[in-house]
PDB file of C-alpha atoms and ligand atoms in Angstrom:
ATOM      1  CA  MET S   1      -9.496  16.521   2.670  1.00 83.00           C
ATOM      2  CA  ARG S   2      -7.654  13.331   1.748  1.00 96.00           C
ATOM      3  CA  LYS S   3      -9.504  10.681  -0.235  1.00 97.00           C
ATOM      4  CA  PRO S   4      -9.402   7.258   1.446  1.00 98.00           C
ATOM      5  CA  ILE S   5      -7.564   4.510  -0.422  1.00 98.00           C
ATOM      6  CA  ILE S   6      -8.314   0.839   0.186  1.00 98.00           C
ATOM      7  CA  ALA S   7      -5.820  -1.529  -1.418  1.00 98.00           C
ATOM      8  CA  GLY S   8      -5.941  -5.304  -1.424  1.00 98.00           C
ATOM      9  CA  ASN S   9      -2.586  -7.053  -1.435  1.00 98.00           C
ATOM     10  CA  TRP S  10      -3.322 -10.558  -2.638  1.00 98.00           C
ATOM     11  CA  LYS S  11       0.248 -11.726  -2.051  1.00 98.00           C
ATOM     12  CA  MET S  12       0.759 -15.209  -3.648  1.00 98.00           C
ATOM     13  CA  TYR S  13      -2.929 -16.136  -3.539  1.00 98.00           C
ATOM     14  CA  LYS S  14      -5.465 -16.907  -6.291  1.00 98.00           C
ATOM     15  CA  THR S  15      -5.303 -18.769  -9.557  1.00 98.00           C
ATOM     16  CA  PHE S  16      -6.066 -17.002 -12.848  1.00 98.00           C
ATOM     17  CA  ASP S  17      -9.767 -17.973 -12.898  1.00 98.00           C
ATOM     18  CA  GLU S  18     -10.239 -16.955  -9.290  1.00 98.00           C
ATOM     19  CA  ALA S  19      -8.624 -13.581  -9.898  1.00 98.00           C
ATOM     20  CA  VAL S  20     -10.741 -12.928 -13.005  1.00 98.00           C
ATOM     21  CA  THR S  21     -13.982 -13.865 -11.236  1.00 98.00           C
ATOM     22  CA  PHE S  22     -13.160 -11.620  -8.284  1.00 98.00           C
ATOM     23  CA  VAL S  23     -12.373  -8.569 -10.439  1.00 98.00           C
ATOM     24  CA  GLU S  24     -15.490  -9.100 -12.585  1.00 97.00           C
ATOM     25  CA  GLN S  25     -17.656  -9.164  -9.470  1.00 97.00           C
ATOM     26  CA  VAL S  26     -15.993  -6.327  -7.611  1.00 97.00           C
ATOM     27  CA  ALA S  27     -15.484  -3.942 -10.542  1.00 95.00           C
ATOM     28  CA  GLU S  28     -19.267  -3.663 -11.063  1.00 91.00           C
ATOM     29  CA  ASN S  29     -20.128  -3.008  -7.432  1.00 94.00           C
ATOM     30  CA  LEU S  30     -17.689  -0.344  -6.261  1.00 94.00           C
ATOM     31  CA  PRO S  31     -18.675   3.014  -4.830  1.00 86.00           C
ATOM     32  CA  THR S  32     -17.711   6.056  -6.883  1.00 87.00           C
ATOM     33  CA  ALA S  33     -14.003   6.831  -7.173  1.00 84.00           C
ATOM     34  CA  GLN S  34     -14.831  10.397  -6.140  1.00 89.00           C
ATOM     35  CA  LYS S  35     -15.226   9.096  -2.587  1.00 95.00           C
ATOM     36  CA  VAL S  36     -12.666   6.321  -2.341  1.00 97.00           C
ATOM     37  CA  ASP S  37      -9.839   4.779  -4.344  1.00 97.00           C
ATOM     38  CA  ALA S  38     -10.013   0.993  -4.602  1.00 98.00           C
ATOM     39  CA  VAL S  39      -6.963  -0.975  -5.718  1.00 98.00           C
ATOM     40  CA  ILE S  40      -6.211  -4.661  -6.114  1.00 98.00           C
ATOM     41  CA  CYS S  41      -2.523  -5.600  -6.147  1.00 98.00           C
ATOM     42  CA  ALA S  42      -2.247  -8.971  -7.834  1.00 98.00           C
ATOM     43  CA  THR S  43       0.584 -11.117  -9.150  1.00 98.00           C
ATOM     44  CA  SER S  44       2.155  -9.348 -12.148  1.00 97.00           C
ATOM     45  CA  LEU S  45       1.295 -12.427 -14.210  1.00 97.00           C
ATOM     46  CA  PHE S  46      -2.420 -11.546 -14.137  1.00 98.00           C
ATOM     47  CA  VAL S  47      -2.121  -7.785 -14.355  1.00 97.00           C
ATOM     48  CA  PRO S  48      -2.712  -7.379 -18.142  1.00 97.00           C
ATOM     49  CA  THR S  49      -5.976  -9.369 -17.944  1.00 98.00           C
ATOM     50  CA  LEU S  50      -7.148  -7.646 -14.773  1.00 98.00           C
ATOM     51  CA  THR S  51      -6.414  -4.128 -16.051  1.00 97.00           C
ATOM     52  CA  ALA S  52      -8.392  -4.987 -19.206  1.00 96.00           C
ATOM     53  CA  ILE S  53     -11.401  -6.215 -17.182  1.00 97.00           C
ATOM     54  CA  ALA S  54     -11.249  -3.250 -14.806  1.00 96.00           C
ATOM     55  CA  GLN S  55     -10.628  -0.690 -17.544  1.00 94.00           C
ATOM     56  CA  ASP S  56     -14.045   0.995 -17.495  1.00 92.00           C
ATOM     57  CA  SER S  57     -14.619   0.582 -13.778  1.00 95.00           C
ATOM     58  CA  GLU S  58     -13.557   2.351 -10.590  1.00 95.00           C
ATOM     59  CA  LEU S  59     -11.086  -0.416  -9.736  1.00 97.00           C
ATOM     60  CA  ALA S  60      -7.387   0.242 -10.151  1.00 98.00           C
ATOM     61  CA  ILE S  61      -4.881  -2.577 -10.546  1.00 98.00           C
ATOM     62  CA  GLY S  62      -1.516  -2.626  -8.863  1.00 98.00           C
ATOM     63  CA  ALA S  63       1.539  -4.839  -8.713  1.00 98.00           C
ATOM     64  CA  GLN S  64       3.199  -6.134  -5.514  1.00 98.00           C
ATOM     65  CA  THR S  65       6.824  -5.464  -6.368  1.00 98.00           C
ATOM     66  CA  MET S  66       9.117  -4.598  -9.293  1.00 98.00           C
ATOM     67  CA  HIS S  67      12.759  -4.091 -10.117  1.00 98.00           C
ATOM     68  CA  TYR S  68      14.121  -0.562 -10.443  1.00 98.00           C
ATOM     69  CA  GLU S  69      15.816  -1.128 -13.807  1.00 98.00           C
ATOM     70  CA  ASN S  70      13.738  -0.846 -17.005  1.00 97.00           C
ATOM     71  CA  GLU S  71      15.390  -3.887 -18.556  1.00 97.00           C
ATOM     72  CA  GLY S  72      18.395  -6.109 -18.150  1.00 98.00           C
ATOM     73  CA  ALA S  73      19.685  -9.533 -17.143  1.00 98.00           C
ATOM     74  CA  PHE S  74      17.581  -9.976 -14.009  1.00 98.00           C
ATOM     75  CA  THR S  75      16.064 -13.447 -14.337  1.00 98.00           C
ATOM     76  CA  GLY S  76      12.562 -13.669 -12.913  1.00 96.00           C
ATOM     77  CA  GLU S  77      12.131  -9.968 -12.275  1.00 97.00           C
ATOM     78  CA  VAL S  78       9.500  -7.569 -13.585  1.00 98.00           C
ATOM     79  CA  SER S  79      10.453  -4.069 -14.665  1.00 98.00           C
ATOM     80  CA  PRO S  80       8.617  -0.758 -14.200  1.00 98.00           C
ATOM     81  CA  ALA S  81       8.512  -0.334 -17.994  1.00 98.00           C
ATOM     82  CA  GLN S  82       6.876  -3.735 -18.322  1.00 98.00           C
ATOM     83  CA  LEU S  83       4.289  -2.932 -15.638  1.00 98.00           C
ATOM     84  CA  ALA S  84       3.521   0.438 -17.183  1.00 97.00           C
ATOM     85  CA  SER S  85       3.086  -1.206 -20.607  1.00 97.00           C
ATOM     86  CA  VAL S  86       0.191  -3.309 -19.259  1.00 96.00           C
ATOM     87  CA  GLY S  87      -1.587  -0.428 -17.500  1.00 95.00           C
ATOM     88  CA  VAL S  88      -0.525  -0.793 -13.862  1.00 97.00           C
ATOM     89  CA  ASP S  89      -1.640   2.146 -11.696  1.00 96.00           C
ATOM     90  CA  TYR S  90       0.055   1.328  -8.348  1.00 98.00           C
ATOM     91  CA  VAL S  91       2.948  -0.744  -7.062  1.00 98.00           C
ATOM     92  CA  VAL S  92       3.580  -1.891  -3.494  1.00 98.00           C
ATOM     93  CA  LEU S  93       7.208  -1.216  -2.593  1.00 98.00           C
ATOM     94  CA  GLY S  94       9.214  -2.318   0.432  1.00 98.00           C
ATOM     95  CA  HIS S  95       6.599  -4.655   1.868  1.00 98.00           C
ATOM     96  CA  SER S  96       8.017  -6.329   4.992  1.00 98.00           C
ATOM     97  CA  GLU S  97       7.792  -9.752   3.293  1.00 97.00           C
ATOM     98  CA  ARG S  98       9.955  -8.478   0.416  1.00 98.00           C
ATOM     99  CA  ARG S  99      12.383  -6.936   2.908  1.00 97.00           C
ATOM    100  CA  GLU S 100      12.570 -10.115   4.975  1.00 96.00           C
ATOM    101  CA  TYR S 101      12.587 -12.866   2.343  1.00 97.00           C
ATOM    102  CA  TYR S 102      14.164 -11.088  -0.659  1.00 97.00           C
ATOM    103  CA  ASN S 103      16.539  -8.663   1.055  1.00 96.00           C
ATOM    104  CA  GLU S 104      14.820  -5.523  -0.243  1.00 97.00           C
ATOM    105  CA  THR S 105      16.751  -2.636   1.299  1.00 98.00           C
ATOM    106  CA  ASP S 106      15.782   0.981   1.929  1.00 98.00           C
ATOM    107  CA  GLU S 107      18.166   1.941  -0.895  1.00 98.00           C
ATOM    108  CA  ALA S 108      16.442  -0.386  -3.325  1.00 98.00           C
ATOM    109  CA  VAL S 109      13.044   0.951  -2.251  1.00 98.00           C
ATOM    110  CA  ASN S 110      14.281   4.496  -2.940  1.00 98.00           C
ATOM    111  CA  LYS S 111      15.387   3.518  -6.466  1.00 98.00           C
ATOM    112  CA  LYS S 112      12.104   1.720  -7.078  1.00 98.00           C
ATOM    113  CA  VAL S 113      10.114   4.787  -6.039  1.00 98.00           C
ATOM    114  CA  ALA S 114      12.082   6.803  -8.647  1.00 98.00           C
ATOM    115  CA  ALA S 115      11.381   4.144 -11.258  1.00 98.00           C
ATOM    116  CA  ALA S 116       7.665   4.107 -10.436  1.00 98.00           C
ATOM    117  CA  LEU S 117       7.517   7.897 -10.812  1.00 98.00           C
ATOM    118  CA  ALA S 118       9.249   7.750 -14.190  1.00 98.00           C
ATOM    119  CA  HIS S 119       6.381   5.548 -15.391  1.00 98.00           C
ATOM    120  CA  ASP S 120       3.470   7.324 -13.724  1.00 98.00           C
ATOM    121  CA  ILE S 121       2.913   4.424 -11.332  1.00 98.00           C
ATOM    122  CA  VAL S 122       1.880   5.487  -7.836  1.00 98.00           C
ATOM    123  CA  PRO S 123       4.136   3.899  -5.223  1.00 98.00           C
ATOM    124  CA  ILE S 124       2.610   2.423  -2.070  1.00 98.00           C
ATOM    125  CA  ILE S 125       5.662   2.584   0.188  1.00 98.00           C
ATOM    126  CA  CYS S 126       5.550   0.186   3.155  1.00 98.00           C
ATOM    127  CA  CYS S 127       7.209   0.590   6.522  1.00 98.00           C
ATOM    128  CA  GLY S 128       6.780  -0.956   9.938  1.00 98.00           C
ATOM    129  CA  GLU S 129       8.449  -2.401  12.977  1.00 97.00           C
ATOM    130  CA  THR S 130       8.890  -5.933  14.345  1.00 96.00           C
ATOM    131  CA  LEU S 131       7.423  -6.936  17.698  1.00 94.00           C
ATOM    132  CA  GLN S 132      10.857  -6.778  19.260  1.00 94.00           C
ATOM    133  CA  GLU S 133      11.399  -3.273  17.933  1.00 96.00           C
ATOM    134  CA  ARG S 134       8.028  -2.189  19.368  1.00 95.00           C
ATOM    135  CA  GLU S 135       8.772  -3.720  22.728  1.00 93.00           C
ATOM    136  CA  THR S 136      12.126  -1.925  22.886  1.00 96.00           C
ATOM    137  CA  GLN S 137      10.650   1.452  21.935  1.00 97.00           C
ATOM    138  CA  GLN S 138      12.307   1.540  18.498  1.00 97.00           C
ATOM    139  CA  THR S 139       9.135   1.955  16.453  1.00 97.00           C
ATOM    140  CA  ALA S 140       9.558   5.662  15.721  1.00 98.00           C
ATOM    141  CA  THR S 141      13.235   5.307  14.827  1.00 98.00           C
ATOM    142  CA  LYS S 142      12.616   2.381  12.509  1.00 98.00           C
ATOM    143  CA  VAL S 143       9.716   3.978  10.645  1.00 98.00           C
ATOM    144  CA  THR S 144      11.461   7.364  10.454  1.00 98.00           C
ATOM    145  CA  THR S 145      14.567   5.771   8.921  1.00 98.00           C
ATOM    146  CA  GLN S 146      12.562   3.757   6.403  1.00 98.00           C
ATOM    147  CA  ILE S 147      10.511   6.741   5.283  1.00 98.00           C
ATOM    148  CA  THR S 148      13.403   9.206   5.197  1.00 98.00           C
ATOM    149  CA  LYS S 149      15.450   6.873   3.016  1.00 98.00           C
ATOM    150  CA  ALA S 150      12.528   5.982   0.736  1.00 98.00           C
ATOM    151  CA  LEU S 151      11.728   9.653   0.062  1.00 98.00           C
ATOM    152  CA  GLU S 152      15.301  10.869  -0.424  1.00 98.00           C
ATOM    153  CA  GLY S 153      15.707  12.958  -3.577  1.00 98.00           C
ATOM    154  CA  PHE S 154      12.054  13.611  -4.440  1.00 98.00           C
ATOM    155  CA  THR S 155      10.311  16.971  -4.671  1.00 98.00           C
ATOM    156  CA  ALA S 156       7.370  17.996  -2.505  1.00 98.00           C
ATOM    157  CA  GLN S 157       5.067  17.866  -5.519  1.00 97.00           C
ATOM    158  CA  GLN S 158       6.094  14.283  -6.210  1.00 98.00           C
ATOM    159  CA  VAL S 159       5.814  13.152  -2.606  1.00 98.00           C
ATOM    160  CA  ALA S 160       2.339  14.638  -2.234  1.00 98.00           C
ATOM    161  CA  HIS S 161       1.047  11.920  -4.612  1.00 97.00           C
ATOM    162  CA  PHE S 162       2.720   8.985  -2.882  1.00 98.00           C
ATOM    163  CA  VAL S 163       0.872   6.530  -0.685  1.00 98.00           C
ATOM    164  CA  ILE S 164       2.578   5.266   2.461  1.00 98.00           C
ATOM    165  CA  ALA S 165       1.502   2.114   4.251  1.00 98.00           C
ATOM    166  CA  TYR S 166       2.299   1.646   7.911  1.00 98.00           C
ATOM    167  CA  GLU S 167       2.250  -2.085   8.544  1.00 98.00           C
ATOM    168  CA  PRO S 168       3.533  -3.262  11.914  1.00 97.00           C
ATOM    169  CA  ILE S 169       5.067  -6.645  11.128  1.00 96.00           C
ATOM    170  CA  TRP S 170       3.618  -8.236  14.265  1.00 94.00           C
ATOM    171  CA  ALA S 171       0.096  -7.402  13.036  1.00 92.00           C
ATOM    172  CA  ILE S 172       0.413  -8.922   9.568  1.00 91.00           C
ATOM    173  CA  GLY S 173      -1.546 -12.128   9.080  1.00 86.00           C
ATOM    174  CA  THR S 174      -1.655 -12.696  12.817  1.00 87.00           C
ATOM    175  CA  GLY S 175      -5.177 -11.518  13.562  1.00 82.00           C
ATOM    176  CA  LYS S 176      -3.548  -9.044  15.976  1.00 82.00           C
ATOM    177  CA  THR S 177      -4.492  -5.579  14.783  1.00 82.00           C
ATOM    178  CA  ALA S 178      -2.703  -2.581  16.185  1.00 87.00           C
ATOM    179  CA  THR S 179      -5.215  -0.553  18.157  1.00 95.00           C
ATOM    180  CA  ALA S 180      -6.544   2.447  16.293  1.00 97.00           C
ATOM    181  CA  GLU S 181      -4.594   4.632  18.754  1.00 97.00           C
ATOM    182  CA  GLN S 182      -1.299   2.769  18.100  1.00 97.00           C
ATOM    183  CA  ALA S 183      -1.812   2.895  14.332  1.00 97.00           C
ATOM    184  CA  ASN S 184      -2.739   6.583  14.395  1.00 98.00           C
ATOM    185  CA  GLU S 185       0.225   7.459  16.541  1.00 98.00           C
ATOM    186  CA  VAL S 186       2.702   5.956  14.064  1.00 98.00           C
ATOM    187  CA  CYS S 187       0.880   7.346  11.016  1.00 98.00           C
ATOM    188  CA  GLY S 188       1.156  10.745  12.768  1.00 98.00           C
ATOM    189  CA  ILE S 189       4.912  10.214  13.212  1.00 98.00           C
ATOM    190  CA  ILE S 190       5.212   9.469   9.484  1.00 98.00           C
ATOM    191  CA  ARG S 191       3.304  12.662   8.652  1.00 98.00           C
ATOM    192  CA  HIS S 192       5.615  14.590  10.966  1.00 98.00           C
ATOM    193  CA  VAL S 193       8.682  13.158   9.211  1.00 98.00           C
ATOM    194  CA  ILE S 194       7.293  14.346   5.885  1.00 98.00           C
ATOM    195  CA  ALA S 195       6.550  17.802   7.312  1.00 98.00           C
ATOM    196  CA  ASP S 196      10.169  17.993   8.520  1.00 98.00           C
ATOM    197  CA  MET S 197      11.561  16.866   5.160  1.00 98.00           C
ATOM    198  CA  TYR S 198       9.181  19.058   3.110  1.00 98.00           C
ATOM    199  CA  ASP S 199       6.411  21.179   4.585  1.00 98.00           C
ATOM    200  CA  GLU S 200       2.985  20.941   6.242  1.00 97.00           C
ATOM    201  CA  THR S 201       1.089  21.146   2.925  1.00 97.00           C
ATOM    202  CA  THR S 202       2.936  18.135   1.558  1.00 98.00           C
ATOM    203  CA  ALA S 203       2.536  16.200   4.813  1.00 98.00           C
ATOM    204  CA  ASN S 204      -1.177  16.898   4.775  1.00 98.00           C
ATOM    205  CA  ALA S 205      -1.529  15.757   1.169  1.00 98.00           C
ATOM    206  CA  VAL S 206       0.181  12.351   1.507  1.00 98.00           C
ATOM    207  CA  ARG S 207      -2.180   9.465   2.100  1.00 98.00           C
ATOM    208  CA  ILE S 208      -1.108   7.068   4.816  1.00 98.00           C
ATOM    209  CA  GLN S 209      -2.635   3.621   5.080  1.00 98.00           C
ATOM    210  CA  TYR S 210      -2.613   1.234   7.980  1.00 97.00           C
ATOM    211  CA  GLY S 211      -2.100  -2.472   7.272  1.00 97.00           C
ATOM    212  CA  GLY S 212      -2.168  -5.547   9.503  1.00 96.00           C
ATOM    213  CA  SER S 213      -5.224  -7.737  10.080  1.00 94.00           C
ATOM    214  CA  VAL S 214      -7.640  -5.090   8.816  1.00 96.00           C
ATOM    215  CA  LYS S 215     -11.197  -6.443   8.429  1.00 96.00           C
ATOM    216  CA  SER S 216     -14.735  -5.102   8.251  1.00 96.00           C
ATOM    217  CA  GLU S 217     -14.996  -5.282  12.058  1.00 96.00           C
ATOM    218  CA  ASN S 218     -12.139  -2.884  12.726  1.00 96.00           C
ATOM    219  CA  ILE S 219     -11.866  -0.664   9.639  1.00 97.00           C
ATOM    220  CA  ASP S 220     -14.310   2.056  10.753  1.00 97.00           C
ATOM    221  CA  GLU S 221     -12.425   2.708  13.962  1.00 97.00           C
ATOM    222  CA  LEU S 222      -9.104   2.866  12.111  1.00 97.00           C
ATOM    223  CA  LEU S 223     -10.390   5.183   9.372  1.00 98.00           C
ATOM    224  CA  ALA S 224     -11.972   7.509  11.933  1.00 97.00           C
ATOM    225  CA  LYS S 225      -8.470   8.451  13.146  1.00 97.00           C
ATOM    226  CA  GLU S 226      -6.903  11.689  12.014  1.00 97.00           C
ATOM    227  CA  HIS S 227      -3.797  10.298  10.291  1.00 98.00           C
ATOM    228  CA  ILE S 228      -5.191   7.043   8.820  1.00 98.00           C
ATOM    229  CA  ASP S 229      -6.346   7.505   5.233  1.00 98.00           C
ATOM    230  CA  GLY S 230      -6.959   3.944   4.203  1.00 98.00           C
ATOM    231  CA  ALA S 231      -5.863   0.369   4.506  1.00 98.00           C
ATOM    232  CA  LEU S 232      -3.535  -2.095   2.854  1.00 98.00           C
ATOM    233  CA  VAL S 233      -5.281  -5.411   3.289  1.00 98.00           C
ATOM    234  CA  GLY S 234      -4.111  -8.987   2.885  1.00 98.00           C
ATOM    235  CA  GLY S 235      -6.462 -11.743   4.041  1.00 97.00           C
ATOM    236  CA  ALA S 236      -9.672  -9.706   4.063  1.00 98.00           C
ATOM    237  CA  SER S 237      -9.123  -8.612   0.448  1.00 98.00           C
ATOM    238  CA  LEU S 238      -9.435 -12.152  -0.922  1.00 98.00           C
ATOM    239  CA  GLU S 239     -13.220 -12.412  -0.937  1.00 98.00           C
ATOM    240  CA  PRO S 240     -15.289  -9.971  -3.026  1.00 98.00           C
ATOM    241  CA  GLN S 241     -17.851  -9.258  -0.281  1.00 97.00           C
ATOM    242  CA  SER S 242     -15.196  -8.671   2.328  1.00 98.00           C
ATOM    243  CA  PHE S 243     -13.141  -6.364   0.076  1.00 98.00           C
ATOM    244  CA  LEU S 244     -16.264  -4.443  -0.975  1.00 98.00           C
ATOM    245  CA  ALA S 245     -17.223  -3.926   2.658  1.00 98.00           C
ATOM    246  CA  LEU S 246     -13.832  -2.347   3.300  1.00 98.00           C
ATOM    247  CA  VAL S 247     -14.116  -0.077   0.257  1.00 98.00           C
ATOM    248  CA  GLU S 248     -17.576   0.956   1.361  1.00 97.00           C
ATOM    249  CA  ALA S 249     -16.178   1.880   4.782  1.00 97.00           C
ATOM    250  CA  GLY S 250     -13.682   4.058   2.949  1.00 97.00           C
ATOM    251  CA  ALA S 251     -16.451   5.740   0.954  1.00 96.00           C
ATOM    252  CA  ARG S 252     -18.340   6.602   4.148  1.00 95.00           C
ATOM    253  CA  VAL S 253     -15.438   8.499   5.728  1.00 95.00           C
ATOM    254  CA  ASN S 254     -16.096  11.830   4.034  1.00 84.00           C
ATOM    255  CA  ASP S 255     -19.900  11.537   3.853  1.00 83.00           C
TER     256      ASP S 255
HETATM  257  P1  13P U 301      -3.222  -9.070   6.552  1.00 62.00           P
HETATM  258  O1  13P U 301      -4.338  -8.109   6.263  1.00 62.00           O
HETATM  259  O2  13P U 301      -3.504 -10.454   6.046  1.00 62.00           O
HETATM  260  O3  13P U 301      -2.768  -8.990   7.966  1.00 62.00           O
HETATM  261  O4  13P U 301      -1.956  -8.575   5.650  1.00 62.00           O
HETATM  262  C1  13P U 301      -1.528  -7.271   5.747  1.00 62.00           C
HETATM  263  C2  13P U 301      -0.548  -7.010   4.664  1.00 62.00           C
HETATM  264  O5  13P U 301       0.587  -7.480   4.717  1.00 62.00           O
HETATM  265  C3  13P U 301      -0.969  -6.205   3.515  1.00 62.00           C
HETATM  266  O6  13P U 301       0.119  -5.825   2.742  1.00 62.00           O
END
C-alpha cells in the first residue's frame, strides 16, 4: 500500500513572517506521518528557518528547484549540496513553470534527479501536457517522453523512492481540475511506463501525485483513484486550514 503524499508548492508567494506563521500553525496540527506525508516546498531563502521550526514535527520541507552542480559560477542558483546542508527533504524538479520560463529541459531534469539522489533529497518529478497537446491526443506521448528521460540511468531501487507529479498545464492555477478519471488515466500511463522500464514491483512502489487546481472539494475523489497517491498543490496550500484539510484527506485514504 502506498502512503499518500500531499505537497504544497508555494511558488513565489509568502514573505518570511507569513511563511514562519504558517509552518508554526501547521506543524502542530498534522496527522501522523504513518498515514500521510506532508511537505511544504517554499522558496530556498526560507528553507533553513522552516526546517528548524518543523524539525520535531511531521512536516517535511522541500525546495522548488535547484541546479544539478554542487558548486560553481552559476549566479543566482541554489545547489543540491546547499539545500542538503540546510535539511531539505524534497525538491520539485521539472515543474512546467520552470520548463516554460527558465528553459528547464528533460536532460537537465535527469541530471537534477541524480544530484538530488546524491544528497538524499527525494525528487518530486513533474510532467504534464499543454491544452493543445491534450486536444491533439499527444498527452501519453508527452508524459511518456518526460518520464522516460527523467528516469534514465537510475536503478529500480532508486526509482521506487521517487515521487512523480502529473500536472496538466491547462489545469494549473486555472480552477480547471482534470476530472478524477482523466488524472487517473495519465497517472496509470506513467505507472505503465515505469513497469516497462523496470518492473511491476517498482511501478507499484512509486508514488504519483496529481496537481492542478486541487482543493478540499475535489481531493477525495482524486485520491480514491487507483493510481493517484497524493497531490502537488499550489493555491490551496497557501492557507493553513486549507492545506491541513488536504493532508487530512490524505490521512483518510488508508483508514
Ligand atoms: P494550483 O494548485 O494553484 O493549480 O497549482 C498547481 C501546481 O502547479 C503545483 O505545483
